[in-house]
PDB file of C-alpha atoms in Angstrom:
ATOM      1  CA  UNK A   1      25.653 -42.579  10.432  1.00 60.00           C
ATOM      2  CA  UNK A   2      26.363 -40.153  12.893  1.00 57.00           C
ATOM      3  CA  UNK A   3      27.956 -38.099   9.919  1.00 58.00           C
ATOM      4  CA  UNK A   4      25.092 -37.691   8.047  1.00 57.00           C
ATOM      5  CA  UNK A   5      23.008 -36.734  11.454  1.00 44.00           C
ATOM      6  CA  UNK A   6      25.676 -33.815  11.770  1.00 46.00           C
ATOM      7  CA  UNK A   7      25.850 -33.175   8.348  1.00 46.00           C
ATOM      8  CA  UNK A   8      22.340 -32.731   7.847  1.00 45.00           C
ATOM      9  CA  UNK A   9      21.853 -30.208  11.150  1.00 46.00           C
ATOM     10  CA  UNK A  10      24.590 -28.341   9.785  1.00 46.00           C
ATOM     11  CA  UNK A  11      22.902 -27.699   6.381  1.00 42.00           C
ATOM     12  CA  UNK A  12      20.064 -27.059   8.296  1.00 41.00           C
ATOM     13  CA  UNK A  13      21.169 -24.476  10.718  1.00 39.00           C
ATOM     14  CA  UNK A  14      22.828 -22.789   7.818  1.00 41.00           C
ATOM     15  CA  UNK A  15      19.819 -22.367   6.133  1.00 41.00           C
ATOM     16  CA  UNK A  16      17.915 -20.990   9.385  1.00 41.00           C
ATOM     17  CA  UNK A  17      20.637 -18.630   9.808  1.00 41.00           C
ATOM     18  CA  UNK A  18      20.865 -17.398   6.399  1.00 41.00           C
ATOM     19  CA  UNK A  19      17.094 -16.120   6.055  1.00 44.00           C
ATOM     20  CA  UNK A  20      16.201 -12.871   7.875  1.00 50.00           C
ATOM     21  CA  UNK A  21      13.743 -12.873  10.879  1.00 63.00           C
ATOM     22  CA  UNK A  22      10.618 -10.806  10.157  1.00 70.00           C
ATOM     23  CA  UNK A  23      12.023  -8.485  13.136  1.00 77.00           C
ATOM     24  CA  UNK A  24      15.049  -8.112  10.903  1.00 80.00           C
ATOM     25  CA  UNK A  25      13.113  -7.916   7.982  1.00 80.00           C
ATOM     26  CA  UNK A  26      11.106  -4.962   9.649  1.00 85.00           C
ATOM     27  CA  UNK A  27      14.145  -3.136  10.559  1.00 85.00           C
ATOM     28  CA  UNK A  28      15.668  -3.792   7.169  1.00 84.00           C
ATOM     29  CA  UNK A  29      12.940  -2.323   5.369  1.00 87.00           C
ATOM     30  CA  UNK A  30      12.048   0.696   7.889  1.00 90.00           C
ATOM     31  CA  UNK A  31      15.653   2.009   6.687  1.00 90.00           C
ATOM     32  CA  UNK A  32      16.114   1.064   3.011  1.00 90.00           C
ATOM     33  CA  UNK A  33      12.180   2.690   2.701  1.00 90.00           C
ATOM     34  CA  UNK A  34      13.693   5.773   4.924  1.00 93.00           C
ATOM     35  CA  UNK A  35      16.056   6.451   1.675  1.00 94.00           C
ATOM     36  CA  UNK A  36      13.598   6.039  -0.835  1.00 95.00           C
ATOM     37  CA  UNK A  37      13.363   9.151  -2.967  1.00 96.00           C
ATOM     38  CA  UNK A  38      10.741  10.699  -5.456  1.00 95.00           C
ATOM     39  CA  UNK A  39      11.531   9.399  -9.184  1.00 97.00           C
ATOM     40  CA  UNK A  40      13.414   6.302  -8.065  1.00 97.00           C
ATOM     41  CA  UNK A  41      12.985   3.043 -10.115  1.00 96.00           C
ATOM     42  CA  UNK A  42      11.770  -0.459  -8.602  1.00 94.00           C
ATOM     43  CA  UNK A  43      14.910  -1.668  -9.155  1.00 93.00           C
ATOM     44  CA  UNK A  44      16.457   1.036  -6.963  1.00 94.00           C
ATOM     45  CA  UNK A  45      13.982   0.761  -4.063  1.00 93.00           C
ATOM     46  CA  UNK A  46      14.501  -3.033  -4.032  1.00 90.00           C
ATOM     47  CA  UNK A  47      18.349  -2.420  -3.684  1.00 88.00           C
ATOM     48  CA  UNK A  48      17.597  -0.396  -0.539  1.00 87.00           C
ATOM     49  CA  UNK A  49      15.636  -3.101   0.951  1.00 79.00           C
ATOM     50  CA  UNK A  50      19.094  -5.371   1.146  1.00 67.00           C
ATOM     51  CA  UNK A  51      17.811  -7.659  -1.389  1.00 63.00           C
ATOM     52  CA  UNK A  52      16.492  -9.775   1.002  1.00 67.00           C
ATOM     53  CA  UNK A  53      13.393 -11.633  -0.772  1.00 69.00           C
ATOM     54  CA  UNK A  54      12.501 -14.234   1.861  1.00 69.00           C
ATOM     55  CA  UNK A  55      11.936 -14.364   4.938  1.00 64.00           C
ATOM     56  CA  UNK A  56      10.948 -16.605   8.011  1.00 64.00           C
ATOM     57  CA  UNK A  57       8.861 -16.028  10.813  1.00 59.00           C
ATOM     58  CA  UNK A  58       8.805 -16.841  14.053  1.00 58.00           C
ATOM     59  CA  UNK A  59       5.761 -19.257  12.909  1.00 60.00           C
ATOM     60  CA  UNK A  60       8.219 -20.649  10.755  1.00 65.00           C
ATOM     61  CA  UNK A  61       6.358 -19.157   7.551  1.00 66.00           C
ATOM     62  CA  UNK A  62       7.871 -17.680   4.843  1.00 70.00           C
ATOM     63  CA  UNK A  63       7.465 -14.434   3.393  1.00 73.00           C
ATOM     64  CA  UNK A  64       8.049 -12.247  -0.036  1.00 80.00           C
ATOM     65  CA  UNK A  65       9.733  -8.988  -0.034  1.00 84.00           C
ATOM     66  CA  UNK A  66       8.572  -7.064  -0.839  1.00 89.00           C
ATOM     67  CA  UNK A  67       5.324  -8.733   0.835  1.00 87.00           C
ATOM     68  CA  UNK A  68       2.671  -8.006  -2.549  1.00 88.00           C
ATOM     69  CA  UNK A  69       2.780  -6.021  -5.514  1.00 90.00           C
ATOM     70  CA  UNK A  70      -0.262  -4.972  -7.441  1.00 89.00           C
ATOM     71  CA  UNK A  71      -0.334  -3.588 -10.678  1.00 89.00           C
ATOM     72  CA  UNK A  72      -3.391  -1.665 -12.366  1.00 85.00           C
ATOM     73  CA  UNK A  73      -3.077  -0.313 -16.062  1.00 85.00           C
ATOM     74  CA  UNK A  74      -4.571   3.494 -16.516  1.00 85.00           C
ATOM     75  CA  UNK A  75      -7.102   3.854 -19.670  1.00 85.00           C
ATOM     76  CA  UNK A  76      -3.959   6.135 -21.385  1.00 89.00           C
ATOM     77  CA  UNK A  77      -1.509   3.083 -21.046  1.00 89.00           C
ATOM     78  CA  UNK A  78       0.172   4.197 -17.909  1.00 90.00           C
ATOM     79  CA  UNK A  79       1.305   1.455 -15.753  1.00 89.00           C
ATOM     80  CA  UNK A  80       1.004   1.755 -11.910  1.00 91.00           C
ATOM     81  CA  UNK A  81       2.348  -0.457  -9.388  1.00 92.00           C
ATOM     82  CA  UNK A  82       2.458  -0.847  -5.603  1.00 93.00           C
ATOM     83  CA  UNK A  83       5.339  -2.829  -3.504  1.00 94.00           C
ATOM     84  CA  UNK A  84       4.071  -3.526  -0.059  1.00 92.00           C
ATOM     85  CA  UNK A  85       6.597  -3.795   2.519  1.00 93.00           C
ATOM     86  CA  UNK A  86       6.552  -5.591   5.449  1.00 89.00           C
ATOM     87  CA  UNK A  87       7.444  -2.565   8.504  1.00 90.00           C
ATOM     88  CA  UNK A  88       5.420  -3.045  11.243  1.00 85.00           C
ATOM     89  CA  UNK A  89       4.186  -5.368  13.805  1.00 83.00           C
ATOM     90  CA  UNK A  90       0.450  -4.853  15.014  1.00 78.00           C
ATOM     91  CA  UNK A  91      -0.192  -8.086  16.565  1.00 76.00           C
ATOM     92  CA  UNK A  92       0.996 -11.018  17.316  1.00 74.00           C
ATOM     93  CA  UNK A  93      -1.353 -13.197  15.424  1.00 72.00           C
ATOM     94  CA  UNK A  94       1.124 -14.863  12.969  1.00 71.00           C
ATOM     95  CA  UNK A  95      -0.247 -12.852  10.165  1.00 75.00           C
ATOM     96  CA  UNK A  96       0.721  -9.918   8.177  1.00 78.00           C
ATOM     97  CA  UNK A  97      -1.869  -7.534   7.433  1.00 78.00           C
ATOM     98  CA  UNK A  98      -2.196  -4.824   5.191  1.00 83.00           C
ATOM     99  CA  UNK A  99      -1.820  -2.425   8.211  1.00 83.00           C
ATOM    100  CA  UNK A 100       1.539  -3.925   8.957  1.00 89.00           C
ATOM    101  CA  UNK A 101       2.682  -2.785   5.012  1.00 91.00           C
ATOM    102  CA  UNK A 102       4.082   0.381   4.137  1.00 94.00           C
ATOM    103  CA  UNK A 103       2.975   0.762  -0.072  1.00 95.00           C
ATOM    104  CA  UNK A 104       5.226   2.356  -2.534  1.00 96.00           C
ATOM    105  CA  UNK A 105       3.281   3.542  -5.211  1.00 95.00           C
ATOM    106  CA  UNK A 106       4.917   3.858  -9.453  1.00 96.00           C
ATOM    107  CA  UNK A 107       3.994   4.916 -12.288  1.00 94.00           C
ATOM    108  CA  UNK A 108       5.529   4.291 -15.433  1.00 93.00           C
ATOM    109  CA  UNK A 109       8.596   2.573 -12.751  1.00 95.00           C
ATOM    110  CA  UNK A 110       8.936   5.644 -10.772  1.00 97.00           C
ATOM    111  CA  UNK A 111       8.516   6.073  -7.537  1.00 97.00           C
ATOM    112  CA  UNK A 112       5.054   8.919  -7.157  1.00 96.00           C
ATOM    113  CA  UNK A 113       4.345   8.358  -3.497  1.00 94.00           C
ATOM    114  CA  UNK A 114       5.682   6.603  -0.329  1.00 95.00           C
ATOM    115  CA  UNK A 115       2.991   5.529   2.358  1.00 94.00           C
ATOM    116  CA  UNK A 116      -0.524   4.839   3.203  1.00 91.00           C
ATOM    117  CA  UNK A 117      -1.235   8.520   2.963  1.00 92.00           C
ATOM    118  CA  UNK A 118       0.311   8.858  -0.677  1.00 92.00           C
ATOM    119  CA  UNK A 119      -0.952   5.678  -1.373  1.00 91.00           C
ATOM    120  CA  UNK A 120      -4.879   7.163  -0.798  1.00 89.00           C
ATOM    121  CA  UNK A 121      -4.364  10.255  -2.349  1.00 91.00           C
ATOM    122  CA  UNK A 122      -2.562   9.126  -5.749  1.00 90.00           C
ATOM    123  CA  UNK A 123      -5.526   6.862  -5.639  1.00 88.00           C
ATOM    124  CA  UNK A 124      -7.976   9.135  -5.641  1.00 87.00           C
ATOM    125  CA  UNK A 125      -6.332  11.517  -8.220  1.00 90.00           C
ATOM    126  CA  UNK A 126      -6.305   8.679 -10.639  1.00 88.00           C
ATOM    127  CA  UNK A 127      -9.243   7.387  -9.950  1.00 84.00           C
ATOM    128  CA  UNK A 128      -8.267   4.126  -9.340  1.00 83.00           C
ATOM    129  CA  UNK A 129      -9.850   1.675  -6.707  1.00 79.00           C
ATOM    130  CA  UNK A 130      -7.460   1.419  -3.768  1.00 77.00           C
ATOM    131  CA  UNK A 131      -6.933  -2.400  -3.001  1.00 65.00           C
ATOM    132  CA  UNK A 132      -9.832  -4.043  -0.967  1.00 47.00           C
ATOM    133  CA  UNK A 133      -7.730  -5.132   2.061  1.00 44.00           C
ATOM    134  CA  UNK A 134      -8.972  -5.457   5.643  1.00 40.00           C
ATOM    135  CA  UNK A 135      -6.764  -3.419   8.525  1.00 43.00           C
ATOM    136  CA  UNK A 136      -5.777  -0.263   6.053  1.00 48.00           C
ATOM    137  CA  UNK A 137      -4.745   2.217   8.728  1.00 49.00           C
ATOM    138  CA  UNK A 138      -7.609   5.265   8.971  1.00 48.00           C
ATOM    139  CA  UNK A 139      -5.778   7.838   7.605  1.00 48.00           C
ATOM    140  CA  UNK A 140      -7.314  11.971   8.085  1.00 47.00           C
ATOM    141  CA  UNK A 141      -7.256  12.675   4.451  1.00 46.00           C
ATOM    142  CA  UNK A 142      -8.176  16.215   5.571  1.00 41.00           C
ATOM    143  CA  UNK A 143      -4.603  17.059   7.040  1.00 39.00           C
TER     144      UNK A 143
END
């Protein structure tokens, strides 16, 4: 019986230690996304984030990486997708809010924008309604 308990504890330790904490996830994402360039494919961007697909938080919650993906098809058939990566911890409320994410925008599977200003400008140019999320960083569009 003691061996079973030790085995269960060992397996649990391996599972827990194999998951990246959100702090590590934010760091991996920031480093990876700093290498993103216009024209890259979605697969190339995902490869830059060390292919971390799941992460646990200090609150024990499990999150996907990228955190979210949104898709829009334009009237001309072009597909717009946005990958949302967790990069910033604004508040320790146990939630990941939109202002803690960095968007990478793709048109027909090629990067066309990195970050909030680029995302909002792209939506404006393409006449797309940006995702209706609370916590979107305020962007001074006059800059």
